[in-house]
PDB file of C-alpha atoms in Angstrom:
ATOM      1  CA  UNK A 148     -76.151  -3.112 -37.353  1.00  0.00           C
ATOM      2  CA  UNK A 149     -73.622  -2.629 -40.111  1.00  0.00           C
ATOM      3  CA  UNK A 150     -71.296  -5.538 -40.729  1.00  0.00           C
ATOM      4  CA  UNK A 151     -68.366  -3.495 -41.996  1.00  0.00           C
ATOM      5  CA  UNK A 152     -64.986  -5.151 -42.017  1.00  0.00           C
ATOM      6  CA  UNK A 153     -63.373  -4.692 -38.669  1.00  0.00           C
ATOM      7  CA  UNK A 154     -62.246  -6.620 -35.641  1.00  0.00           C
ATOM      8  CA  UNK A 155     -63.316 -10.086 -34.600  1.00  0.00           C
ATOM      9  CA  UNK A 156     -66.437 -11.382 -36.352  1.00  0.00           C
ATOM     10  CA  UNK A 157     -67.332  -7.969 -37.753  1.00  0.00           C
ATOM     11  CA  UNK A 158     -67.787  -4.455 -36.553  1.00  0.00           C
ATOM     12  CA  UNK A 159     -70.893  -3.744 -34.482  1.00  0.00           C
ATOM     13  CA  UNK A 160     -70.464  -0.077 -33.732  1.00  0.00           C
ATOM     14  CA  UNK A 161     -72.125   2.358 -36.087  1.00  0.00           C
ATOM     15  CA  UNK A 162     -71.414   6.080 -36.083  1.00  0.00           C
ATOM     16  CA  UNK A 163     -72.880   6.356 -32.564  1.00  0.00           C
ATOM     17  CA  UNK A 164     -72.200   3.443 -30.189  1.00  0.00           C
ATOM     18  CA  UNK A 165     -74.771   2.778 -27.495  1.00  0.00           C
ATOM     19  CA  UNK A 166     -73.221   3.815 -24.181  1.00  0.00           C
ATOM     20  CA  UNK A 167     -73.048   1.018 -21.638  1.00  0.00           C
ATOM     21  CA  UNK A 168     -71.110   1.976 -18.533  1.00  0.00           C
ATOM     22  CA  UNK A 169     -69.419  -0.677 -16.397  1.00  0.00           C
ATOM     23  CA  UNK A 170     -70.251  -1.261 -12.749  1.00  0.00           C
ATOM     24  CA  UNK A 171     -67.418  -1.167 -10.209  1.00  0.00           C
ATOM     25  CA  UNK A 172     -65.947  -4.646  -9.816  1.00  0.00           C
ATOM     26  CA  UNK A 173     -68.038  -6.118 -12.658  1.00  0.00           C
ATOM     27  CA  UNK A 174     -66.946  -9.149 -14.654  1.00  0.00           C
ATOM     28  CA  UNK A 175     -65.896  -8.301 -18.199  1.00  0.00           C
ATOM     29  CA  UNK A 176     -68.087 -11.165 -19.410  1.00  0.00           C
ATOM     30  CA  UNK A 177     -71.053  -9.640 -17.550  1.00  0.00           C
ATOM     31  CA  UNK A 178     -70.461  -6.277 -19.227  1.00  0.00           C
ATOM     32  CA  UNK A 179     -70.295  -7.990 -22.626  1.00  0.00           C
ATOM     33  CA  UNK A 180     -73.680  -9.575 -21.884  1.00  0.00           C
ATOM     34  CA  UNK A 181     -75.143  -6.171 -21.030  1.00  0.00           C
ATOM     35  CA  UNK A 182     -73.652  -4.679 -24.208  1.00  0.00           C
ATOM     36  CA  UNK A 183     -75.360  -7.439 -26.200  1.00  0.00           C
ATOM     37  CA  UNK A 184     -78.663  -6.497 -24.598  1.00  0.00           C
ATOM     38  CA  UNK A 185     -78.188  -2.822 -25.466  1.00  0.00           C
ATOM     39  CA  UNK A 186     -77.595  -3.710 -29.111  1.00  0.00           C
ATOM     40  CA  UNK A 187     -80.532  -6.154 -29.132  1.00  0.00           C
ATOM     41  CA  UNK A 188     -78.220  -9.079 -29.867  1.00  0.00           C
ATOM     42  CA  UNK A 189     -77.373 -12.447 -28.392  1.00  0.00           C
ATOM     43  CA  UNK A 190     -74.304 -12.568 -26.179  1.00  0.00           C
ATOM     44  CA  UNK A 191     -72.566 -14.982 -28.587  1.00  0.00           C
ATOM     45  CA  UNK A 192     -72.971 -12.521 -31.452  1.00  0.00           C
ATOM     46  CA  UNK A 193     -71.105  -9.869 -29.486  1.00  0.00           C
ATOM     47  CA  UNK A 194     -68.479 -12.367 -28.276  1.00  0.00           C
ATOM     48  CA  UNK A 195     -67.726 -13.043 -31.969  1.00  0.00           C
ATOM     49  CA  UNK A 196     -65.927  -9.680 -31.992  1.00  0.00           C
ATOM     50  CA  UNK A 197     -62.983 -11.395 -30.289  1.00  0.00           C
ATOM     51  CA  UNK A 198     -60.873 -14.400 -31.192  1.00  0.00           C
ATOM     52  CA  UNK A 199     -61.410 -16.400 -27.971  1.00  0.00           C
ATOM     53  CA  UNK A 200     -59.356 -19.295 -26.655  1.00  0.00           C
ATOM     54  CA  UNK A 201     -60.583 -21.889 -24.220  1.00  0.00           C
ATOM     55  CA  UNK A 202     -64.206 -22.073 -23.207  1.00  0.00           C
ATOM     56  CA  UNK A 203     -66.240 -20.669 -20.328  1.00  0.00           C
ATOM     57  CA  UNK A 204     -65.786 -22.505 -17.030  1.00  0.00           C
ATOM     58  CA  UNK A 205     -68.517 -25.102 -16.458  1.00  0.00           C
ATOM     59  CA  UNK A 206     -69.893 -26.807 -13.397  1.00  0.00           C
ATOM     60  CA  UNK A 207     -68.416 -30.269 -12.741  1.00  0.00           C
ATOM     61  CA  UNK A 208     -70.192 -33.278 -14.193  1.00  0.00           C
ATOM     62  CA  UNK A 209     -71.268 -31.672 -17.443  1.00  0.00           C
ATOM     63  CA  UNK A 210     -73.247 -28.839 -15.881  1.00  0.00           C
ATOM     64  CA  UNK A 211     -73.847 -25.470 -17.446  1.00  0.00           C
ATOM     65  CA  UNK A 212     -71.549 -22.486 -17.656  1.00  0.00           C
ATOM     66  CA  UNK A 213     -70.472 -21.148 -14.270  1.00  0.00           C
ATOM     67  CA  UNK A 214     -71.661 -17.673 -13.323  1.00  0.00           C
ATOM     68  CA  UNK A 215     -68.066 -16.617 -12.662  1.00  0.00           C
ATOM     69  CA  UNK A 216     -66.801 -17.452 -16.165  1.00  0.00           C
ATOM     70  CA  UNK A 217     -64.640 -14.473 -17.082  1.00  0.00           C
ATOM     71  CA  UNK A 218     -62.963 -13.351 -20.283  1.00  0.00           C
ATOM     72  CA  UNK A 219     -59.575 -11.615 -20.236  1.00  0.00           C
ATOM     73  CA  UNK A 220     -58.828  -9.412 -23.258  1.00  0.00           C
ATOM     74  CA  UNK A 221     -55.617  -8.256 -24.932  1.00  0.00           C
ATOM     75  CA  UNK A 222     -54.990  -4.592 -25.785  1.00  0.00           C
ATOM     76  CA  UNK A 223     -56.785  -4.773 -29.140  1.00  0.00           C
ATOM     77  CA  UNK A 224     -59.674  -6.584 -27.447  1.00  0.00           C
ATOM     78  CA  UNK A 225     -59.903  -3.916 -24.751  1.00  0.00           C
ATOM     79  CA  UNK A 226     -60.136  -1.229 -27.444  1.00  0.00           C
ATOM     80  CA  UNK A 227     -63.012  -3.140 -29.078  1.00  0.00           C
ATOM     81  CA  UNK A 228     -64.845  -3.327 -25.743  1.00  0.00           C
ATOM     82  CA  UNK A 229     -64.343   0.383 -25.090  1.00  0.00           C
ATOM     83  CA  UNK A 230     -65.745   1.219 -28.524  1.00  0.00           C
ATOM     84  CA  UNK A 231     -68.734  -1.100 -28.090  1.00  0.00           C
ATOM     85  CA  UNK A 232     -69.473   0.444 -24.682  1.00  0.00           C
ATOM     86  CA  UNK A 233     -69.015   3.998 -25.898  1.00  0.00           C
ATOM     87  CA  UNK A 234     -66.782   4.785 -22.921  1.00  0.00           C
ATOM     88  CA  UNK A 235     -63.103   5.554 -22.529  1.00  0.00           C
ATOM     89  CA  UNK A 236     -60.681   2.755 -21.828  1.00  0.00           C
ATOM     90  CA  UNK A 237     -59.651   4.358 -18.535  1.00  0.00           C
ATOM     91  CA  UNK A 238     -63.265   4.079 -17.303  1.00  0.00           C
ATOM     92  CA  UNK A 239     -63.250   0.349 -18.030  1.00  0.00           C
ATOM     93  CA  UNK A 240     -59.819  -0.028 -16.408  1.00  0.00           C
ATOM     94  CA  UNK A 241     -61.106   1.532 -13.186  1.00  0.00           C
ATOM     95  CA  UNK A 242     -64.244  -0.625 -13.023  1.00  0.00           C
ATOM     96  CA  UNK A 243     -63.362  -4.061 -14.434  1.00  0.00           C
ATOM     97  CA  UNK A 244     -60.928  -6.175 -12.366  1.00  0.00           C
ATOM     98  CA  UNK A 245     -59.930  -8.349 -15.363  1.00  0.00           C
ATOM     99  CA  UNK A 246     -59.250  -5.344 -17.597  1.00  0.00           C
ATOM    100  CA  UNK A 247     -55.664  -5.065 -16.384  1.00  0.00           C
ATOM    101  CA  UNK A 248     -54.901  -8.809 -16.573  1.00  0.00           C
ATOM    102  CA  UNK A 249     -52.355  -9.174 -19.339  1.00  0.00           C
ATOM    103  CA  UNK A 250     -52.022 -12.866 -20.169  1.00  0.00           C
ATOM    104  CA  UNK A 251     -53.371 -12.882 -23.744  1.00  0.00           C
ATOM    105  CA  UNK A 252     -51.234 -12.610 -26.896  1.00  0.00           C
ATOM    106  CA  UNK A 253     -50.579  -8.943 -27.626  1.00  0.00           C
ATOM    107  CA  UNK A 254     -51.029  -8.299 -31.331  1.00  0.00           C
ATOM    108  CA  UNK A 255     -53.384  -6.377 -33.629  1.00  0.00           C
ATOM    109  CA  UNK A 256     -56.107  -9.044 -33.407  1.00  0.00           C
ATOM    110  CA  UNK A 257     -58.823  -8.557 -30.757  1.00  0.00           C
ATOM    111  CA  UNK A 258     -58.265 -11.630 -28.584  1.00  0.00           C
ATOM    112  CA  UNK A 259     -59.620 -12.988 -25.340  1.00  0.00           C
ATOM    113  CA  UNK A 260     -59.166 -15.986 -23.096  1.00  0.00           C
ATOM    114  CA  UNK A 261     -61.744 -17.614 -20.856  1.00  0.00           C
ATOM    115  CA  UNK A 262     -60.855 -17.857 -17.166  1.00  0.00           C
ATOM    116  CA  UNK A 263     -62.566 -18.363 -13.825  1.00  0.00           C
ATOM    117  CA  UNK A 264     -63.009 -14.916 -12.273  1.00  0.00           C
ATOM    118  CA  UNK A 265     -61.503 -15.803  -8.890  1.00  0.00           C
ATOM    119  CA  UNK A 266     -58.309 -17.170 -10.459  1.00  0.00           C
ATOM    120  CA  UNK A 267     -57.923 -14.191 -12.788  1.00  0.00           C
ATOM    121  CA  UNK A 268     -58.807 -11.274 -10.530  1.00  0.00           C
ATOM    122  CA  UNK A 269     -60.334 -12.287  -7.213  1.00  0.00           C
ATOM    123  CA  UNK A 270     -63.899 -11.342  -6.218  1.00  0.00           C
ATOM    124  CA  UNK A 271     -66.089  -9.698  -8.856  1.00  0.00           C
ATOM    125  CA  UNK A 272     -69.726  -8.741  -9.312  1.00  0.00           C
ATOM    126  CA  UNK A 273     -72.369  -9.300 -11.957  1.00  0.00           C
ATOM    127  CA  UNK A 274     -73.977  -6.350 -13.692  1.00  0.00           C
ATOM    128  CA  UNK A 275     -77.156  -8.156 -14.654  1.00  0.00           C
ATOM    129  CA  UNK A 276     -80.074  -9.630 -12.792  1.00  0.00           C
ATOM    130  CA  UNK A 277     -80.031 -13.403 -12.533  1.00  0.00           C
TER     131      UNK A 277
END
């Protein structure tokens, strides 16, 4: 993929982004994982598109990342996700519960903040097979 200057850690989308539609009620972090798969990349490489604060929720006692770790994006971050998915922002807004959560600094930088899904949006679903 081209590494042209752009948002976050670099721009992933070439002239034709690979369409990845969201599932109704899906976690934004789940969709990002599916996007990574479509581009043949690791999830962390795609997450580098955003300036993230905090870290994914983990199980108590030093366990791994919780399945309901969610990322909430600002307006610039939502535009990045829409471009990576190749779908309109309104489609993502309808499907992703955390898409409308607005508790991240609103500026020109694509930003996100890690949260626990239930505290950010209530129940959500995963778009990938575990």
